[in-house]
Amino acid sequence: MLMNLDRVSSFYGKTQILRDISFDLKQGSCLCVLGRNGVGKTTLMRTIMGLADRTTGSIKMLGEEVGSIPTHARSRHGIGYIPQGRQIFGKFTVRENILLGSFARPDGKTEVPDLCLELFPYLADNLERRAGLLSGGQQQQLAIARALAVNPKMLLLDEPTEGIQPNIVAEIGNKLRMLNRDHGITLILSEQHIKVARSLGDDFLMMDNGRIVASGAIDQLTDELVEEHLTV
């Protein structure tokens, strides 16, 4: 297993958000984390990345406990993070944004990876353009490229298709599929687009009120589960 969570709970201040989360993540797989807004999907991503105020339980990466080490050390273990809202640096160039990710590489290389340029030709042609001038879809590509500069074994993607035009959603889905299937990068994907989840995912977790309420192979994601836990 690439990653294992065992009875992980997570807190912001005194408020408990996650409650006894346990799952195994196979190397090279894509896990889709589903649920309505406010059920704990983002907190799960932040907890794996070491950004919650306090956690209990165990988080292991390739059998090594990482739940007690800081965020930058988790990055060096091979975890790349694409946060909700992208959080790119608008006054920095495309190149500078990507290079920020490279500082977490364990081999110390500071460079724009060839993979980023191959996947995202627009970014390759606009490395000196200020990131704040990019469209929402282009900024999402940049956020993914920045995470790839870590040279990750795994990517955490929090709502990567949020607020993006449908044609760009399909394009980003295709790029993520390439990263997962062709390059062997494991994905944990927080998503509300069921079509995206079903096309990319191998397995799913359904969350509600900070707990996992259903899980299984993606073909077990029934319309009834979607209706119960995702329909507003």
mmCIF file of C-alpha atoms in Angstrom:
data_model
loop_
_atom_site.group_PDB
_atom_site.id
_atom_site.type_symbol
_atom_site.label_atom_id
_atom_site.label_comp_id
_atom_site.label_asym_id
_atom_site.label_seq_id
_atom_site.Cartn_x
_atom_site.Cartn_y
_atom_site.Cartn_z
ATOM 1 C CA MET A 1 0.000 0.000 0.000
ATOM 2 C CA LEU A 2 1.148 3.519 -0.755
ATOM 3 C CA MET A 3 -0.804 5.127 2.084
ATOM 4 C CA ASN A 4 -2.798 3.953 5.071
ATOM 5 C CA LEU A 5 -4.987 6.008 7.391
ATOM 6 C CA ASP A 6 -6.067 4.335 10.641
ATOM 7 C CA ARG A 7 -8.699 5.967 12.884
ATOM 8 C CA VAL A 8 -7.626 9.498 11.940
ATOM 9 C CA SER A 9 -9.488 12.354 13.593
ATOM 10 C CA SER A 10 -8.783 16.004 12.909
ATOM 11 C CA PHE A 11 -9.484 19.271 14.703
ATOM 12 C CA TYR A 12 -9.514 23.014 14.030
ATOM 13 C CA GLY A 13 -9.122 24.568 17.436
ATOM 14 C CA LYS A 14 -11.434 22.594 19.729
ATOM 15 C CA THR A 15 -13.818 21.672 16.889
ATOM 16 C CA GLN A 16 -13.578 18.107 15.629
ATOM 17 C CA ILE A 17 -14.051 17.826 11.851
ATOM 18 C CA LEU A 18 -12.900 14.309 10.916
ATOM 19 C CA ARG A 19 -14.008 11.302 12.956
ATOM 20 C CA ASP A 20 -12.127 7.996 12.832
ATOM 21 C CA ILE A 21 -11.207 7.974 9.143
ATOM 22 C CA SER A 22 -9.594 4.719 7.992
ATOM 23 C CA PHE A 23 -8.683 3.562 4.485
ATOM 24 C CA ASP A 24 -5.895 2.004 2.423
ATOM 25 C CA LEU A 25 -4.650 3.539 -0.822
ATOM 26 C CA LYS A 26 -3.070 1.315 -3.453
ATOM 27 C CA GLN A 27 -0.091 2.637 -5.394
ATOM 28 C CA GLY A 28 -1.088 3.822 -8.871
ATOM 29 C CA SER A 29 -4.797 4.048 -8.058
ATOM 30 C CA CYS A 30 -7.244 6.965 -8.111
ATOM 31 C CA LEU A 31 -9.447 7.447 -5.050
ATOM 32 C CA CYS A 32 -12.396 9.854 -5.349
ATOM 33 C CA VAL A 33 -13.599 11.501 -2.132
ATOM 34 C CA LEU A 34 -17.226 12.519 -2.488
ATOM 35 C CA GLY A 35 -19.849 14.344 -0.451
ATOM 36 C CA ARG A 36 -21.709 17.619 -0.104
ATOM 37 C CA ASN A 37 -19.988 20.860 0.840
ATOM 38 C CA GLY A 38 -18.920 21.021 4.469
ATOM 39 C CA VAL A 39 -18.710 17.280 5.165
ATOM 40 C CA GLY A 40 -14.920 17.199 5.650
ATOM 41 C CA LYS A 41 -13.447 16.540 2.193
ATOM 42 C CA THR A 42 -11.107 19.546 2.275
ATOM 43 C CA THR A 43 -10.152 18.822 5.873
ATOM 44 C CA LEU A 44 -9.196 15.278 4.856
ATOM 45 C CA MET A 45 -6.839 16.668 2.204
ATOM 46 C CA ARG A 46 -5.376 19.198 4.623
ATOM 47 C CA THR A 47 -4.978 16.552 7.309
ATOM 48 C CA ILE A 48 -3.019 14.253 4.997
ATOM 49 C CA MET A 49 -0.873 17.262 4.092
ATOM 50 C CA GLY A 50 -0.301 18.217 7.743
ATOM 51 C CA LEU A 51 -2.276 21.459 7.678
ATOM 52 C CA ALA A 52 -4.895 20.777 10.359
ATOM 53 C CA ASP A 53 -4.477 22.196 13.874
ATOM 54 C CA ARG A 54 -4.389 18.776 15.510
ATOM 55 C CA THR A 55 -4.808 15.158 14.444
ATOM 56 C CA THR A 56 -4.986 11.791 16.151
ATOM 57 C CA GLY A 57 -4.565 8.342 14.677
ATOM 58 C CA SER A 58 -2.018 7.065 12.183
ATOM 59 C CA ILE A 59 -1.066 8.202 8.661
ATOM 60 C CA LYS A 60 1.510 5.994 6.971
ATOM 61 C CA MET A 61 3.256 6.432 3.618
ATOM 62 C CA LEU A 62 4.879 3.248 2.303
ATOM 63 C CA GLY A 63 4.724 1.871 5.837
ATOM 64 C CA GLU A 64 6.420 4.881 7.444
ATOM 65 C CA GLU A 65 4.484 7.022 9.913
ATOM 66 C CA VAL A 66 4.157 10.581 8.541
ATOM 67 C CA GLY A 67 1.277 11.845 10.666
ATOM 68 C CA SER A 68 3.585 13.655 13.092
ATOM 69 C CA ILE A 69 5.986 15.305 10.624
ATOM 70 C CA PRO A 70 5.543 18.830 9.178
ATOM 71 C CA THR A 71 4.043 19.635 5.792
ATOM 72 C CA HIS A 72 7.338 20.237 3.976
ATOM 73 C CA ALA A 73 8.617 16.846 5.141
ATOM 74 C CA ARG A 74 5.456 15.165 3.809
ATOM 75 C CA SER A 75 6.111 16.813 0.456
ATOM 76 C CA ARG A 76 9.568 15.289 0.467
ATOM 77 C CA HIS A 77 7.950 11.891 0.971
ATOM 78 C CA GLY A 78 6.281 12.420 -2.404
ATOM 79 C CA ILE A 79 2.952 14.120 -1.686
ATOM 80 C CA GLY A 80 1.895 16.955 -3.996
ATOM 81 C CA TYR A 81 -1.079 19.155 -3.077
ATOM 82 C CA ILE A 82 -3.424 21.148 -5.320
ATOM 83 C CA PRO A 83 -5.638 23.118 -2.891
ATOM 84 C CA GLN A 84 -9.190 24.246 -3.441
ATOM 85 C CA GLY A 85 -9.169 27.628 -5.190
ATOM 86 C CA ARG A 86 -5.743 26.839 -6.720
ATOM 87 C CA GLN A 87 -3.863 29.464 -4.608
ATOM 88 C CA ILE A 88 -1.402 30.393 -7.310
ATOM 89 C CA PHE A 89 0.685 33.569 -6.873
ATOM 90 C CA GLY A 90 -0.770 36.068 -9.315
ATOM 91 C CA LYS A 91 2.166 38.506 -9.300
ATOM 92 C CA PHE A 92 4.660 35.739 -10.012
ATOM 93 C CA THR A 93 5.269 34.364 -13.502
ATOM 94 C CA VAL A 94 4.168 30.914 -14.592
ATOM 95 C CA ARG A 95 7.799 29.762 -14.331
ATOM 96 C CA GLU A 96 8.201 31.184 -10.816
ATOM 97 C CA ASN A 97 5.003 29.506 -9.621
ATOM 98 C CA ILE A 98 6.145 26.116 -10.904
ATOM 99 C CA LEU A 99 9.610 26.524 -9.418
ATOM 100 C CA LEU A 100 8.102 27.146 -5.989
ATOM 101 C CA GLY A 101 6.993 23.512 -6.026
ATOM 102 C CA SER A 102 10.490 22.288 -6.789
ATOM 103 C CA PHE A 103 11.852 23.457 -3.424
ATOM 104 C CA ALA A 104 10.220 20.396 -1.818
ATOM 105 C CA ARG A 105 12.000 17.931 -4.140
ATOM 106 C CA PRO A 106 14.139 15.485 -2.171
ATOM 107 C CA ASP A 107 16.848 15.556 -4.868
ATOM 108 C CA GLY A 108 17.242 19.348 -4.612
ATOM 109 C CA LYS A 109 16.672 20.016 -8.337
ATOM 110 C CA THR A 110 15.214 23.451 -9.068
ATOM 111 C CA GLU A 111 13.746 23.233 -12.538
ATOM 112 C CA VAL A 112 10.520 23.183 -14.514
ATOM 113 C CA PRO A 113 9.932 19.453 -15.139
ATOM 114 C CA ASP A 114 9.626 18.326 -18.744
ATOM 115 C CA LEU A 115 6.396 16.566 -17.789
ATOM 116 C CA CYS A 116 4.755 19.915 -16.966
ATOM 117 C CA LEU A 117 5.693 21.311 -20.371
ATOM 118 C CA GLU A 118 4.497 18.191 -22.186
ATOM 119 C CA LEU A 119 1.144 18.100 -20.399
ATOM 120 C CA PHE A 120 0.389 21.806 -20.566
ATOM 121 C CA PRO A 121 1.567 23.364 -23.846
ATOM 122 C CA TYR A 122 -0.011 26.732 -23.013
ATOM 123 C CA LEU A 123 2.125 26.992 -19.883
ATOM 124 C CA ALA A 124 5.208 25.958 -21.860
ATOM 125 C CA ASP A 125 4.573 28.821 -24.294
ATOM 126 C CA ASN A 126 3.872 31.386 -21.538
ATOM 127 C CA LEU A 127 6.438 30.724 -18.837
ATOM 128 C CA GLU A 128 7.175 34.442 -18.403
ATOM 129 C CA ARG A 129 3.503 35.507 -18.271
ATOM 130 C CA ARG A 130 2.156 36.691 -14.914
ATOM 131 C CA ALA A 131 0.000 33.972 -13.424
ATOM 132 C CA GLY A 132 -2.719 36.429 -12.443
ATOM 133 C CA LEU A 133 -3.454 37.007 -16.142
ATOM 134 C CA LEU A 134 -4.341 33.364 -16.771
ATOM 135 C CA SER A 135 -7.911 32.092 -17.002
ATOM 136 C CA GLY A 136 -9.329 29.894 -14.255
ATOM 137 C CA GLY A 137 -8.658 26.734 -16.232
ATOM 138 C CA GLN A 138 -5.100 27.810 -17.023
ATOM 139 C CA GLN A 139 -4.509 28.607 -13.355
ATOM 140 C CA GLN A 140 -5.691 25.111 -12.450
ATOM 141 C CA GLN A 141 -3.210 23.690 -14.941
ATOM 142 C CA LEU A 142 -0.538 25.816 -13.285
ATOM 143 C CA ALA A 143 -1.489 24.563 -9.818
ATOM 144 C CA ILE A 144 -1.149 20.977 -11.053
ATOM 145 C CA ALA A 145 2.196 21.781 -12.710
ATOM 146 C CA ARG A 146 3.467 23.352 -9.475
ATOM 147 C CA ALA A 147 2.561 20.171 -7.565
ATOM 148 C CA LEU A 148 4.275 18.043 -10.227
ATOM 149 C CA ALA A 149 7.489 19.987 -9.619
ATOM 150 C CA VAL A 150 7.686 18.142 -6.275
ATOM 151 C CA ASN A 151 8.217 14.933 -8.320
ATOM 152 C CA PRO A 152 5.340 13.331 -6.396
ATOM 153 C CA LYS A 153 4.316 9.732 -5.911
ATOM 154 C CA MET A 154 0.822 10.987 -5.077
ATOM 155 C CA LEU A 155 -1.282 14.073 -5.799
ATOM 156 C CA LEU A 156 -4.035 15.416 -3.553
ATOM 157 C CA LEU A 157 -6.515 17.429 -5.642
ATOM 158 C CA ASP A 158 -9.211 19.386 -3.820
ATOM 159 C CA GLU A 159 -12.145 20.190 -6.164
ATOM 160 C CA PRO A 160 -9.924 20.576 -9.270
ATOM 161 C CA THR A 161 -12.889 21.202 -11.591
ATOM 162 C CA GLU A 162 -14.634 23.794 -9.400
ATOM 163 C CA GLY A 163 -15.595 26.958 -11.271
ATOM 164 C CA ILE A 164 -14.131 25.791 -14.595
ATOM 165 C CA GLN A 165 -15.864 25.721 -17.981
ATOM 166 C CA PRO A 166 -17.154 22.265 -19.038
ATOM 167 C CA ASN A 167 -14.755 21.923 -21.985
ATOM 168 C CA ILE A 168 -11.806 22.705 -19.695
ATOM 169 C CA VAL A 169 -13.134 20.232 -17.103
ATOM 170 C CA ALA A 170 -12.870 17.499 -19.750
ATOM 171 C CA GLU A 171 -9.331 18.585 -20.661
ATOM 172 C CA ILE A 172 -8.159 18.592 -17.041
ATOM 173 C CA GLY A 173 -9.783 15.185 -16.554
ATOM 174 C CA ASN A 174 -7.799 13.861 -19.518
ATOM 175 C CA LYS A 175 -4.530 15.230 -18.088
ATOM 176 C CA LEU A 176 -5.223 13.660 -14.694
ATOM 177 C CA ARG A 177 -5.998 10.346 -16.382
ATOM 178 C CA MET A 178 -2.628 10.528 -18.172
ATOM 179 C CA LEU A 179 -0.804 11.254 -14.919
ATOM 180 C CA ASN A 180 -2.510 8.339 -13.226
ATOM 181 C CA ARG A 181 -2.578 5.696 -15.978
ATOM 182 C CA ASP A 182 0.512 6.590 -18.027
ATOM 183 C CA HIS A 183 2.848 7.970 -15.359
ATOM 184 C CA GLY A 184 1.721 5.919 -12.355
ATOM 185 C CA ILE A 185 1.007 8.876 -10.079
ATOM 186 C CA THR A 186 -1.520 7.970 -7.395
ATOM 187 C CA LEU A 187 -4.437 10.406 -7.045
ATOM 188 C CA ILE A 188 -6.767 11.359 -4.209
ATOM 189 C CA LEU A 189 -9.432 13.497 -5.809
ATOM 190 C CA SER A 190 -12.076 15.472 -3.925
ATOM 191 C CA GLU A 191 -14.868 16.006 -6.403
ATOM 192 C CA GLN A 192 -18.557 16.837 -6.783
ATOM 193 C CA HIS A 193 -18.781 16.148 -10.520
ATOM 194 C CA ILE A 194 -19.965 12.535 -10.518
ATOM 195 C CA LYS A 195 -19.150 12.134 -14.218
ATOM 196 C CA VAL A 196 -15.520 13.106 -13.519
ATOM 197 C CA ALA A 197 -15.347 10.776 -10.522
ATOM 198 C CA ARG A 198 -16.731 7.819 -12.455
ATOM 199 C CA SER A 199 -14.412 8.390 -15.409
ATOM 200 C CA LEU A 200 -11.235 8.753 -13.318
ATOM 201 C CA GLY A 201 -11.751 6.810 -10.123
ATOM 202 C CA ASP A 202 -10.832 3.247 -9.227
ATOM 203 C CA ASP A 203 -12.389 3.542 -5.768
ATOM 204 C CA PHE A 204 -14.499 6.044 -3.857
ATOM 205 C CA LEU A 205 -15.187 7.265 -0.341
ATOM 206 C CA MET A 206 -18.488 8.966 0.448
ATOM 207 C CA MET A 207 -18.285 11.369 3.389
ATOM 208 C CA ASP A 208 -20.923 12.892 5.621
ATOM 209 C CA ASN A 209 -20.463 14.804 8.884
ATOM 210 C CA GLY A 210 -16.746 14.045 9.020
ATOM 211 C CA ARG A 211 -17.152 10.288 8.617
ATOM 212 C CA ILE A 212 -16.897 7.763 5.803
ATOM 213 C CA VAL A 213 -20.461 6.558 5.221
ATOM 214 C CA ALA A 214 -19.847 4.435 2.107
ATOM 215 C CA SER A 215 -16.843 3.173 0.163
ATOM 216 C CA GLY A 216 -15.886 0.679 -2.489
ATOM 217 C CA ALA A 217 -14.914 0.215 -6.106
ATOM 218 C CA ILE A 218 -16.136 3.010 -8.377
ATOM 219 C CA ASP A 219 -18.652 0.702 -10.062
ATOM 220 C CA GLN A 220 -20.354 0.408 -6.661
ATOM 221 C CA LEU A 221 -21.093 4.147 -6.694
ATOM 222 C CA THR A 222 -24.801 3.781 -7.331
ATOM 223 C CA ASP A 223 -27.289 6.456 -8.296
ATOM 224 C CA GLU A 224 -28.975 5.791 -4.944
ATOM 225 C CA LEU A 225 -25.784 6.698 -3.047
ATOM 226 C CA VAL A 226 -25.389 9.826 -5.156
ATOM 227 C CA GLU A 227 -29.000 10.803 -4.501
ATOM 228 C CA GLU A 228 -28.674 10.252 -0.758
ATOM 229 C CA HIS A 229 -25.349 11.933 -0.128
ATOM 230 C CA LEU A 230 -24.785 14.445 -2.943
ATOM 231 C CA THR A 231 -28.138 15.779 -4.093
ATOM 232 C CA VAL A 232 -28.952 19.104 -2.438
#
